[in-house]
XYZ file of C-alpha atoms in Angstrom:
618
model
C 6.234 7.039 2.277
C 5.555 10.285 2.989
C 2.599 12.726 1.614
C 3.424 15.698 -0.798
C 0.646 18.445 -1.809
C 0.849 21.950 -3.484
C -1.014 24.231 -5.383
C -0.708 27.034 -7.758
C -4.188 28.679 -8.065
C -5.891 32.294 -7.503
C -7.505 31.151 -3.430
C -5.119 31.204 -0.464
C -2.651 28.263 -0.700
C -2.432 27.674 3.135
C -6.220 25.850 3.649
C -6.097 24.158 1.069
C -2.436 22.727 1.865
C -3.525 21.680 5.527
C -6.654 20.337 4.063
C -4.576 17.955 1.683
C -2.358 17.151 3.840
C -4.736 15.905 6.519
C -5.764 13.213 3.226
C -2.351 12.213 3.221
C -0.886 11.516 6.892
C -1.928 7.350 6.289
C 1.439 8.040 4.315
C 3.253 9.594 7.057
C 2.704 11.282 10.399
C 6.142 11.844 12.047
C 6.088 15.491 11.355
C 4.437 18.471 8.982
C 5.309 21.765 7.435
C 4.399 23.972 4.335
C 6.091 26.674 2.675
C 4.084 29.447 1.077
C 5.121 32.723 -1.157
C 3.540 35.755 -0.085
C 4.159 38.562 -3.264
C 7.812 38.605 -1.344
C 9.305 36.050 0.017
C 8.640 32.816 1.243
C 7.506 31.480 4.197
C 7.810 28.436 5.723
C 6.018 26.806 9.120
C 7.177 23.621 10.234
C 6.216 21.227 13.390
C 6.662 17.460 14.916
C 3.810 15.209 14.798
C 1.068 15.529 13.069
C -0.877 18.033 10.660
C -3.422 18.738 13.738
C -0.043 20.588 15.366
C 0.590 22.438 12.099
C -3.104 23.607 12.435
C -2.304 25.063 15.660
C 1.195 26.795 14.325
C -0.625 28.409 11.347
C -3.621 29.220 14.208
C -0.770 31.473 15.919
C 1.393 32.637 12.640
C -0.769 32.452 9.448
C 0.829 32.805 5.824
C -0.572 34.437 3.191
C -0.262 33.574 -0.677
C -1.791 31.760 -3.629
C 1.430 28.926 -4.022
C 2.584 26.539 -1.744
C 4.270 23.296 -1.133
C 3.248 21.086 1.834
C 4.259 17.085 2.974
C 4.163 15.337 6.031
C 7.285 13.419 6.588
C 7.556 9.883 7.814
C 11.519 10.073 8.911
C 14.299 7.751 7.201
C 17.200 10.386 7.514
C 17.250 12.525 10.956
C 15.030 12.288 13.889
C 11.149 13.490 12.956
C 12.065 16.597 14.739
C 10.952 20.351 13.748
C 14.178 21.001 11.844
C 14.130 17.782 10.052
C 10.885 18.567 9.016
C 10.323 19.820 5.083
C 10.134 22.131 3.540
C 13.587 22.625 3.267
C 15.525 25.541 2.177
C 19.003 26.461 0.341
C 21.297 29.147 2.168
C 19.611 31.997 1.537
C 16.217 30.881 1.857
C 15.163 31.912 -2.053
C 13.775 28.693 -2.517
C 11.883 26.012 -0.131
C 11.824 21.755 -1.338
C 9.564 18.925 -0.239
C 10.760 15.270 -0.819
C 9.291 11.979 -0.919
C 11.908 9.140 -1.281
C 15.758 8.589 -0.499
C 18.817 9.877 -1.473
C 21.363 7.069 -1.426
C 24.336 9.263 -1.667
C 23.726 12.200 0.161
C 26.877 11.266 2.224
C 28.889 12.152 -0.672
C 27.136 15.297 -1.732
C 26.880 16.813 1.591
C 30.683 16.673 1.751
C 31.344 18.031 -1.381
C 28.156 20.796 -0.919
C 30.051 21.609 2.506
C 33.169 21.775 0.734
C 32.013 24.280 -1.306
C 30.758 26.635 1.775
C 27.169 25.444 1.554
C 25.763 25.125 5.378
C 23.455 22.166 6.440
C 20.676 22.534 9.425
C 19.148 18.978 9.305
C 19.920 15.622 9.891
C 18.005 14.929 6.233
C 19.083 13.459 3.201
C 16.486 16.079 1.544
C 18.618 19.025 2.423
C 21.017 17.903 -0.067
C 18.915 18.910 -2.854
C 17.870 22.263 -1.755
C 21.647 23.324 -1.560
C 22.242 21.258 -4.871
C 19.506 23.207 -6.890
C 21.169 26.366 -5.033
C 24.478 25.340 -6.549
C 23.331 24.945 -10.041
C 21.183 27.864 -9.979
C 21.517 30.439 -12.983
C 18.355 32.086 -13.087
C 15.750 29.143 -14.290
C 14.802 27.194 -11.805
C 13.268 24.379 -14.018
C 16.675 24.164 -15.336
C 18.634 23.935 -12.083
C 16.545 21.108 -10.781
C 17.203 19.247 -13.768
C 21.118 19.353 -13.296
C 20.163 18.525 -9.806
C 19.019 15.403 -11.141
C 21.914 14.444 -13.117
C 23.946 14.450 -9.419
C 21.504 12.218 -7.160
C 21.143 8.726 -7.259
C 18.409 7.041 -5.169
C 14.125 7.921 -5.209
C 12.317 11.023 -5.347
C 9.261 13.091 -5.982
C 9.933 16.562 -5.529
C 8.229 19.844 -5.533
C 10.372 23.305 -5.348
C 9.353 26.649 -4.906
C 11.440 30.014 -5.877
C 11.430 33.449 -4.639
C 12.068 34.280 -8.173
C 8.424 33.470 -8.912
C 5.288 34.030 -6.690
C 3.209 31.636 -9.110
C 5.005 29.010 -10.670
C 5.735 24.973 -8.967
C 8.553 22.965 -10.280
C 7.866 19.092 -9.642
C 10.279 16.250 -10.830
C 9.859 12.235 -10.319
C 12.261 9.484 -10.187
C 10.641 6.778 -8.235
C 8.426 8.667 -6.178
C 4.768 8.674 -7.432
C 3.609 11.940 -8.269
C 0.537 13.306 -10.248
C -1.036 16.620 -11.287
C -4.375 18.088 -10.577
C -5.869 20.089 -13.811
C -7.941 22.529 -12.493
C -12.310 21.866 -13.682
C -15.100 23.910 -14.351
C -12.717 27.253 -15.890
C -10.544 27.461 -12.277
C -7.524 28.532 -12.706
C -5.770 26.525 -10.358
C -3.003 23.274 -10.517
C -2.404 20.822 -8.229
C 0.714 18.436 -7.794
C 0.465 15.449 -5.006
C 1.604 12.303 -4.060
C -1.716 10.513 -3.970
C -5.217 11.477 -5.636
C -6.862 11.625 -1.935
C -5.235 15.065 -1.563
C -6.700 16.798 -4.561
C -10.038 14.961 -4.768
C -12.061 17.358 -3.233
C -11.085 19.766 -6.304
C -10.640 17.822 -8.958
C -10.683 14.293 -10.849
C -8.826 15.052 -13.677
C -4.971 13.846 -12.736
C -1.709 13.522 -14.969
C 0.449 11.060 -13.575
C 4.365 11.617 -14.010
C 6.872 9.179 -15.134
C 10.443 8.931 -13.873
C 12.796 11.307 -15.304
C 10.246 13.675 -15.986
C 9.627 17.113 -14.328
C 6.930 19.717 -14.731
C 6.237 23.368 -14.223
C 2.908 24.209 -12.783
C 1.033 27.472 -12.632
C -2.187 28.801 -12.095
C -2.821 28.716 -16.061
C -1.732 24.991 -16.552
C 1.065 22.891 -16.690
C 4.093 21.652 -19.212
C 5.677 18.575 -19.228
C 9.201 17.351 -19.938
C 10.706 13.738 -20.573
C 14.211 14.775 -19.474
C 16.078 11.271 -20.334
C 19.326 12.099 -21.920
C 18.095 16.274 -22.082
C 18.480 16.654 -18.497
C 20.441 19.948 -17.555
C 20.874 20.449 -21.517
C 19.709 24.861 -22.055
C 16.437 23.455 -24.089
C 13.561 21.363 -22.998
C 11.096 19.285 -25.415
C 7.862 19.415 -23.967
C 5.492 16.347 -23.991
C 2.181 15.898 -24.292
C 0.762 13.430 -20.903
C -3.012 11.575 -20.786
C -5.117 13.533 -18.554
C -7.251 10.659 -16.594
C -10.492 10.642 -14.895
C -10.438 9.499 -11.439
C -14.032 7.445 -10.876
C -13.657 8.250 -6.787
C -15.703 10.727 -4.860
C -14.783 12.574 -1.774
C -17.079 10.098 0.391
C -15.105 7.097 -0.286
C -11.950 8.635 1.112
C -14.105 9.273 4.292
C -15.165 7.391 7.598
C -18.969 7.431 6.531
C -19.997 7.561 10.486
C -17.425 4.649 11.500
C -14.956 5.622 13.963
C -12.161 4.832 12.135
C -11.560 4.271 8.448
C -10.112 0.518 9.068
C -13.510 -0.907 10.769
C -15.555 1.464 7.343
C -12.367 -0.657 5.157
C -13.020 -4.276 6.708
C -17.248 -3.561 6.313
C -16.821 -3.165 2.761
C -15.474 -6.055 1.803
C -18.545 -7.593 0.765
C -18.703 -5.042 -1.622
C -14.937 -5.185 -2.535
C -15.260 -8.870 -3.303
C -18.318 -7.872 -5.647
C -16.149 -5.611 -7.201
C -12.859 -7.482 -7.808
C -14.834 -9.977 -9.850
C -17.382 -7.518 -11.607
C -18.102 -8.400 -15.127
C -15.362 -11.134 -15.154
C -17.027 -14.105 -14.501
C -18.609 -16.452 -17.097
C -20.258 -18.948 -15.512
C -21.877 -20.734 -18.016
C -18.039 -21.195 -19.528
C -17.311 -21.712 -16.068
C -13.876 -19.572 -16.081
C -12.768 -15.527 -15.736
C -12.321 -13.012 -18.188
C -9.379 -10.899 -17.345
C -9.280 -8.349 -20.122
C -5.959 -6.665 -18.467
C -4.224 -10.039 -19.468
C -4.943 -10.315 -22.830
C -1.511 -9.295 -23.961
C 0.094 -12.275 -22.227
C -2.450 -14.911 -23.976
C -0.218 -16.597 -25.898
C 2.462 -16.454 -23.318
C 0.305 -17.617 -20.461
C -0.649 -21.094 -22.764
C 2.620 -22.200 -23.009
C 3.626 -20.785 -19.035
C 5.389 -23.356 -17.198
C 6.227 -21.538 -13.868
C 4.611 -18.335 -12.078
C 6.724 -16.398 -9.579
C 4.191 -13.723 -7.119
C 6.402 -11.053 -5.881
C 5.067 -8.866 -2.734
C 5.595 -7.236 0.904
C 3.471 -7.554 3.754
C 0.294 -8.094 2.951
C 0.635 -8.443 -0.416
C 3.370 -11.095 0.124
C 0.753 -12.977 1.838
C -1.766 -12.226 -1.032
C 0.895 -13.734 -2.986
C 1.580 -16.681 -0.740
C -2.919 -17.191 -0.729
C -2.403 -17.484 -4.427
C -0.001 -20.163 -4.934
C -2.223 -22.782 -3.254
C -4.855 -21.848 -5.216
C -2.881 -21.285 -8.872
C -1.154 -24.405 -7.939
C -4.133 -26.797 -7.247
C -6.844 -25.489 -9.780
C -4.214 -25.052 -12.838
C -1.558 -27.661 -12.042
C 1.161 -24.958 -12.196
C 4.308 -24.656 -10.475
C 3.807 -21.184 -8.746
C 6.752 -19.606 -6.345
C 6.053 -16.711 -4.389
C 9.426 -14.237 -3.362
C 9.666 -11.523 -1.480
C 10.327 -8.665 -3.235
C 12.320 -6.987 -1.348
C 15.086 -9.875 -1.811
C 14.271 -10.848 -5.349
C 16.288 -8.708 -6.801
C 19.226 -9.546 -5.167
C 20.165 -12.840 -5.088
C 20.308 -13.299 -8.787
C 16.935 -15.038 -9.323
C 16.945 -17.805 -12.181
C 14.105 -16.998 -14.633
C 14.173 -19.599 -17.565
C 12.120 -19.637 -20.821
C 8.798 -19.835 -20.062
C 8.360 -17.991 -16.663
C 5.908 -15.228 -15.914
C 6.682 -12.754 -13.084
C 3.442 -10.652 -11.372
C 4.043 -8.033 -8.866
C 1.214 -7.026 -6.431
C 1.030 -4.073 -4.863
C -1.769 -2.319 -3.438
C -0.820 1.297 -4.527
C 1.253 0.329 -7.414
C 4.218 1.898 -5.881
C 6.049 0.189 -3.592
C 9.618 -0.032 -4.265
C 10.763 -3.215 -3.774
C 8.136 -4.945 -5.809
C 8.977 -2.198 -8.817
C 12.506 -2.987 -8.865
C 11.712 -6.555 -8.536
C 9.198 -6.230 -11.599
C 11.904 -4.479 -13.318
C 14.455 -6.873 -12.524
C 12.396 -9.999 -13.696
C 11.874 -8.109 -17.285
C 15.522 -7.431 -17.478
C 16.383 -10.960 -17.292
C 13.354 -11.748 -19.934
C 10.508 -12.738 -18.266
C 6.809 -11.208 -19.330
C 5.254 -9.690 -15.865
C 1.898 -8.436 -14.991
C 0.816 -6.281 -11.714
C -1.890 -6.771 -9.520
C -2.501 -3.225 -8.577
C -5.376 -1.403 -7.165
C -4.045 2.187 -8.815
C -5.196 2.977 -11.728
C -2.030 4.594 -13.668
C 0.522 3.912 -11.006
C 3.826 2.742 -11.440
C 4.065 -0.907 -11.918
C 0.622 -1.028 -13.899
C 2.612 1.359 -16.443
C 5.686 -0.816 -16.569
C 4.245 -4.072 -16.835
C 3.110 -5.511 -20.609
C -0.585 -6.357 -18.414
C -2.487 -7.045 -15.369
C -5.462 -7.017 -13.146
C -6.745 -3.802 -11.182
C -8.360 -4.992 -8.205
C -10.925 -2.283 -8.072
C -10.680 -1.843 -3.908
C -11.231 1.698 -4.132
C -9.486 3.902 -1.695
C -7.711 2.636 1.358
C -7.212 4.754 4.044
C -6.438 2.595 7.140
C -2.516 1.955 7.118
C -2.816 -1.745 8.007
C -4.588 -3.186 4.536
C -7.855 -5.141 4.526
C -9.901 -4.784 1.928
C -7.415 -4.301 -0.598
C -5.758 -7.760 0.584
C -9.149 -9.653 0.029
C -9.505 -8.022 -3.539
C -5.719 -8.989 -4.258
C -6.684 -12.737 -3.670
C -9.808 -12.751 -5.140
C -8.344 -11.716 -8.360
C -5.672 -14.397 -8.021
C -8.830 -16.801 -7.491
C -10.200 -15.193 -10.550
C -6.410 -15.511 -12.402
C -6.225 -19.184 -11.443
C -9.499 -20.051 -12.602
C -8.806 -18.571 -15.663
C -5.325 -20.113 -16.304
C -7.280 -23.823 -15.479
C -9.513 -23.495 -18.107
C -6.767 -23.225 -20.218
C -5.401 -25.868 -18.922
C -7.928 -28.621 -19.135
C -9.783 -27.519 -15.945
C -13.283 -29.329 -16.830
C -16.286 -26.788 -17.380
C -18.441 -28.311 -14.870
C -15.700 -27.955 -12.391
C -15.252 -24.023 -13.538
C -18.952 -23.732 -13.407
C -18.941 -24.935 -9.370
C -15.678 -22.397 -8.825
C -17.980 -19.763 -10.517
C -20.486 -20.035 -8.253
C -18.710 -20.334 -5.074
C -16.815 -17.070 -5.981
C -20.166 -15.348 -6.261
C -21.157 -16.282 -3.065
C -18.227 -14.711 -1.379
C -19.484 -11.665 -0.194
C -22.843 -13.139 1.441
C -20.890 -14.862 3.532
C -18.119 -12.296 4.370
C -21.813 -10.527 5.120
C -22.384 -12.875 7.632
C -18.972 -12.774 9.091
C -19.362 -8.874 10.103
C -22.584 -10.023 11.569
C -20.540 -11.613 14.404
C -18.765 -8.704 15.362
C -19.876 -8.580 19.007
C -19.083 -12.012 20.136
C -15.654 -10.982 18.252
C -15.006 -7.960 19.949
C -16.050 -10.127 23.825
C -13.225 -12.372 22.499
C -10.852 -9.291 22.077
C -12.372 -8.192 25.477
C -10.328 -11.114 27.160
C -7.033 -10.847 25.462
C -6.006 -7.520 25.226
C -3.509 -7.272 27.518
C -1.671 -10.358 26.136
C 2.062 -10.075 25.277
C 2.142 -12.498 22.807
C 0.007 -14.390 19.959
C 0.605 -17.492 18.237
C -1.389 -17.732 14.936
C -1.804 -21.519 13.498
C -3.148 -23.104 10.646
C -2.220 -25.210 7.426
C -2.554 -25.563 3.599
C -4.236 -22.401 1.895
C -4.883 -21.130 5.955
C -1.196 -21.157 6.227
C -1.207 -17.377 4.872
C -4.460 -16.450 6.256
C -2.134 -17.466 9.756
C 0.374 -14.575 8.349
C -2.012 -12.218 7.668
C -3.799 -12.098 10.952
C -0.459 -12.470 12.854
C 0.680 -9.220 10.975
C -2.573 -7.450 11.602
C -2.257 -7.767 15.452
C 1.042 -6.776 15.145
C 0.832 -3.626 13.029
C -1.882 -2.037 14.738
C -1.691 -3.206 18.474
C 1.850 -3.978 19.404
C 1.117 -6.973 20.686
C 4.329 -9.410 19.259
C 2.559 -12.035 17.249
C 3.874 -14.572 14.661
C 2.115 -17.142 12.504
C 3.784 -20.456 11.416
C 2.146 -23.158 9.946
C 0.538 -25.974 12.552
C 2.581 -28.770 11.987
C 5.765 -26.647 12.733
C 4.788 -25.737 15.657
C 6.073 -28.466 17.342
C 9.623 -27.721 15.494
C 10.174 -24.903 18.168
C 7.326 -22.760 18.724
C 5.379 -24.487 21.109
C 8.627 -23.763 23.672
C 7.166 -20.677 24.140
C 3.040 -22.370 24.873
C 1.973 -21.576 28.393
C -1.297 -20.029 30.364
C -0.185 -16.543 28.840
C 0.188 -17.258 25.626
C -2.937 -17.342 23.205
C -3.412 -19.210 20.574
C -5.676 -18.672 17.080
C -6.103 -21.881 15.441
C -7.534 -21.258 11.899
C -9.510 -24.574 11.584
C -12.151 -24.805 8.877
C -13.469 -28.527 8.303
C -10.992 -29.914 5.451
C -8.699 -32.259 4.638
C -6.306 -31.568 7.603
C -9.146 -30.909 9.885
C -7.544 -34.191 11.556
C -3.863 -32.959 12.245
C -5.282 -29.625 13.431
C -6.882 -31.346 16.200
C -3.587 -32.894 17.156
C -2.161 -29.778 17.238
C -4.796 -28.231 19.126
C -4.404 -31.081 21.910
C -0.608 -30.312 22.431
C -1.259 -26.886 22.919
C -4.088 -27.125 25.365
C -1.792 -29.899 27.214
C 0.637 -27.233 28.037
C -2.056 -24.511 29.234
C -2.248 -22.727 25.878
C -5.156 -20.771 26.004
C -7.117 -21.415 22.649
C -9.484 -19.109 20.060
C -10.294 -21.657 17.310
C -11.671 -20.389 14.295
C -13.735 -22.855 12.605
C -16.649 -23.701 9.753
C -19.724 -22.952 11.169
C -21.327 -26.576 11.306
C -18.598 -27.887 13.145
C -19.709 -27.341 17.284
C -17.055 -30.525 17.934
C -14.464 -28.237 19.174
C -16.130 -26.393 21.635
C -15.423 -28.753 24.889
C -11.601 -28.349 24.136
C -11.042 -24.873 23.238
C -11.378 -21.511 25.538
C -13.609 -19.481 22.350
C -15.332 -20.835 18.744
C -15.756 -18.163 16.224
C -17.957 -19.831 13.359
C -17.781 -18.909 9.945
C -19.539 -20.078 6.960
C -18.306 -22.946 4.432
C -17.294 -22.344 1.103
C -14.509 -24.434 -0.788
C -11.406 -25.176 0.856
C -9.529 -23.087 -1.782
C -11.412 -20.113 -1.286
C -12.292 -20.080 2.630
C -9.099 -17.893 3.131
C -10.837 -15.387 1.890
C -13.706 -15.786 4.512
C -11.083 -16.824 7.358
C -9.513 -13.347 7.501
C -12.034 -11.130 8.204
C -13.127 -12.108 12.214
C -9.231 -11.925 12.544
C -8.956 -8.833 11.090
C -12.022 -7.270 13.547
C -10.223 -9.292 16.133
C -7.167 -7.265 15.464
C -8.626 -4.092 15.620
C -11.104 -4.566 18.716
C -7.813 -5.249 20.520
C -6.028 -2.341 19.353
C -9.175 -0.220 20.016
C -9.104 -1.744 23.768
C -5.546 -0.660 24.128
C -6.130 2.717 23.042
C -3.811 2.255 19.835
C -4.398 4.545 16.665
C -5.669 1.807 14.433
C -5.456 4.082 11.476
C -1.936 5.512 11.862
C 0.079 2.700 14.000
C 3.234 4.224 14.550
C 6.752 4.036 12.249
C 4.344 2.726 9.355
C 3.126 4.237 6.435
C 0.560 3.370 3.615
C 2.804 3.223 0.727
C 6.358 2.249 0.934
C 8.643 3.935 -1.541
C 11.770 3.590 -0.521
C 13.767 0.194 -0.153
């Protein structure tokens, strides 16, 4: 949550702070402000909403100066107000914080801070710091942050500015991804941010921070400290941090002529597919070649139980995986949300592997569930789709996903690349596992077909959006389908939700009748996700009940089957591919159905309120 950029450099900091910052308000648009040192002081300009209004504030009172700090907030303590926005400052305004993350007992240091004559101005849990680093403040501010530290339990990336010093950034994780930005080409500039897209136009070579370490940046360079048991001790040891090479260009982070980044997202996904499985398929073995799992070889022969851990989307990446782990390799698979796995004291016995998937590699709850599972023994892999982020670093190995940057708040491409490399996990693990090489072979080459037909799915776009045309203004949707569509259900349910507002849920079709079809009448549509399988039979039942109640019906179905256009109100064809796999077809016309509807109701597909691209707090 939230989007933290700053720069220490020889240009004016203020530009090139809005600039960033614009990059970064997927991860939160409730509010904006920067702080900048002029030669004498610091100055700070703040606003509500979003980055556009700090545009107009700097329009009307400019700043001047060559360091800055600048993050756009997305609120969990205080109202997204002006004053709640950061930067925030100590008492006597010498030195100005940003903060991405939560402080889970600022209750108890703002009482004893208050205590001790400090005065608070914001409802935020970030002010706490500021006055903290205040407190411990003896003439280094490197060193005061670090005894800050030792005080604050909870999440955080920070970046702090000091009157002391007109050139120098001091940036600390715990939690919170942060990276630095080296400067190229003999500029003397440094960059600190909470995602790559806000530095990219400057520079691919990054240095991602672990937790517990903080840095000092400056227009020379940067120096890097593993606090760990040194933190607020007088001396430092400095360590030395892989510089990486980010392979994105500026482009991909923009809408390439589409009018918003979500409808550029779901129109790549032919090429995502392509790229999730690039150079890992061996069809003439018939299996996958996952080099990022090669550490767990041995353990994943003798596996007897997979457990998926995810939110949102990637929960229901997760959830698309066990049917397919389950029926190709004969392997127990559970899928948990992460968020809850942690704390209900989850039994992991010999022989268990634990992956987390998460599309930035961040999110909190699937890090401390990752973290959890290896305390209790298990081996764990990620399923990430950022290179260097959090859980790819903690877990022993794993599978980047290779979406590329994803901009749109509500996930798409990044979902189908998730379960395409569970496809490509499963097939793998079967081979293993006596999975005949004929069989393999046939997988193979249905996975390679993929993205031709995903092709072919965007080429229906218009008879999609006529279908959106009609139910806009709905209240509700029910989504409906069973098996490996049971997730697919999820995921387009969520989709609707997230960026239209419409109240949707998905359930699988045989439950509807277990309470949900209480709610079926002439105003309530109805997606049935119906490909041509081995329930193809029950779905029709289902489909009958509904329309006997004046359920108004969209029926999404393989594109050779015409038999269910007398009984339902719209057909949306898609091409066939194996049952296992056509999940992966199935939620692309519901994710253009999703946004066509959002687009007709004048919602911000790309920035739906209260939600933000990466979650990082719990």
């Amino acid at each position: 949550m939230c989007g933290i950029v700053g720069y220490a450099g020889e240009e004016e900091a203020a530009p090139l702070l809005l600039n960033g910052l614009r990059r970064l308000e997927y991860r939160g648009y409730d509010s904006a402000g920067l702080a900048v040192h002029d030669g004498s002081g610091i100055e700070l300009r703040k606003c509500a909403g979003r980055v556009d209004n700090l545009a107009r504030v700097l329009d009307d009172e400019p700043v001047f100066g060559t360091t800055g700090i600048a993050h756009t907030r997305w609120a969990t303590h205080g109202a997204p107000t002006r004053v709640n926005a950061h930067p925030h400052t100590d008492c006597r305004g010498e030195l100005a914080l940003v903060h991405n993350g939560v402080i889970e007992n600022c209750g108890v240091l703002r009482t004893k801070l208050s205590e001790l004559g400090h005065r608070f101005t914001t409802d935020t849990d970030t002010e706490v710091l500021a006055h903290l680093i205040e407190e411990t403040f003896e003439g280094s501010l490197e060193r005061a942050v670090a005894a800050m530290l030792t005080q604050v339990e909870g999440t955080l990336g920070i970046a702090v500015i000091g009157v002391a010093d007109p050139t120098r950034i001091v940036v600390a994780r715990r939690g919170a991804p942060l990276l630095l930005g080296i400067g190229e080409n003999g500029e003397q500039a440094t960059w600190v941010a909470s995602d790559v897209a806000a530095i990219l136009g400057h520079t691919r070579q990054v240095v991602y921070l672990d937790d517990d370490e903080i840095a000092v940046l400056t227009p020379d360079g940067y120096e890097t400290s593993d606090l760990g048991s040194r933190l607020g001790r007088a001396g430092r040891e400095p360590i030395r941090k892989e510089i990486s090479h980010i392979d994105w260009d500026l482009e991909t982070i923009e809408r390439a002529g589409y009018p918003h980044f979500m409808l550029r997202e779901i129109h790549e996904q032919p090429n995502t597919v392509r790229d999730a499985m690039r150079g890992r398929l061996l069809e003439a073995e018939g299996t996958a070649r996952l080099g990022g799992m090669d550490e767990l070889e041995s353990e994943i022969s003798r596996t007897e139980r997979i457990v998926l851990t995810g939110c949102g989307t990637s929960w229901h990446a997760a959830l698309a995986g066990e049917y397919l782990i389950e029926e190709v390799a004969r392997i127990p698979v559970e899928v948990e949300y992460a968020s809850e796995f942690r704390y209900r004291n989850p039994i992991i016995a010999p022989g268990t592997l634990v992956g987390g998937i998460s599309q930035s590699g961040e999110t909190a709850d699937t890090l401390a569930a990752v973290r959890e599972a290896k305390r209790l023994g298990a081996s764990t892999f990620g399923i990430v789709n950022v290179v260097g982020s959090q859980i790819a670093r903690e877990t022993a190995a794993g599978v980047y996903v290779h979406a590329g940057p994803e901009i749109g708040v509500a996930s798409t491409k990044a979902f189908l690349a998730q379960i395409t490399s569970l496809a490509l996990l499963g097939l793998m693990i079967a081979r293993r596992r006596g999975l005949g090489r004929e069989e393999g072979r046939r997988f193979v080459r249905a996975i390679r077909g993929l993205p031709a037909l995903i092709e072919e799915v965007l080429e229906s776009e218009t008879h999609i959006r006529r279908v959106a045309e009609e139910f806009a203004d709905a209240r509700n949707f029910l989504y409906l389908g069973r098996g490996p569509n049971f997730p697919i259900a999820l995921e387009g349910a969520l989709k609707l939700k997230e960026i239209s507002y419409i109240h949707a849920e998905g359930y699988p079709a045989a439950e509807m009748k277990h309470g949900p079809i209480a709610l079926i009448d002439e105003e309530m549509p109805v997606v049935f996700i119906a490909p041509r399988d081995s329930v193809y039979s029950k779905v029709l039942l289902n489909i009958e009940e509904v329309k006997a109640r004046g359920g108004r019906v969209i029926a999404l179905v393989t594109d050779r089957d015409r038999d269910l256009a007398p009984k339902v109100d719209h057909l949306i064809p898609v091409p066939e591919t194996l049952p296992l796999l056509q999940p992966i077809v199935n939620v692309v016309p519901l994710q253009l159905l999703a946004y066509h509807i959002a687009v007709l109701r004048g919602c911000d597909v790309d920035r739906p309120r209260n939600l933000a691209k990466t979650v990082t707090v719990e």
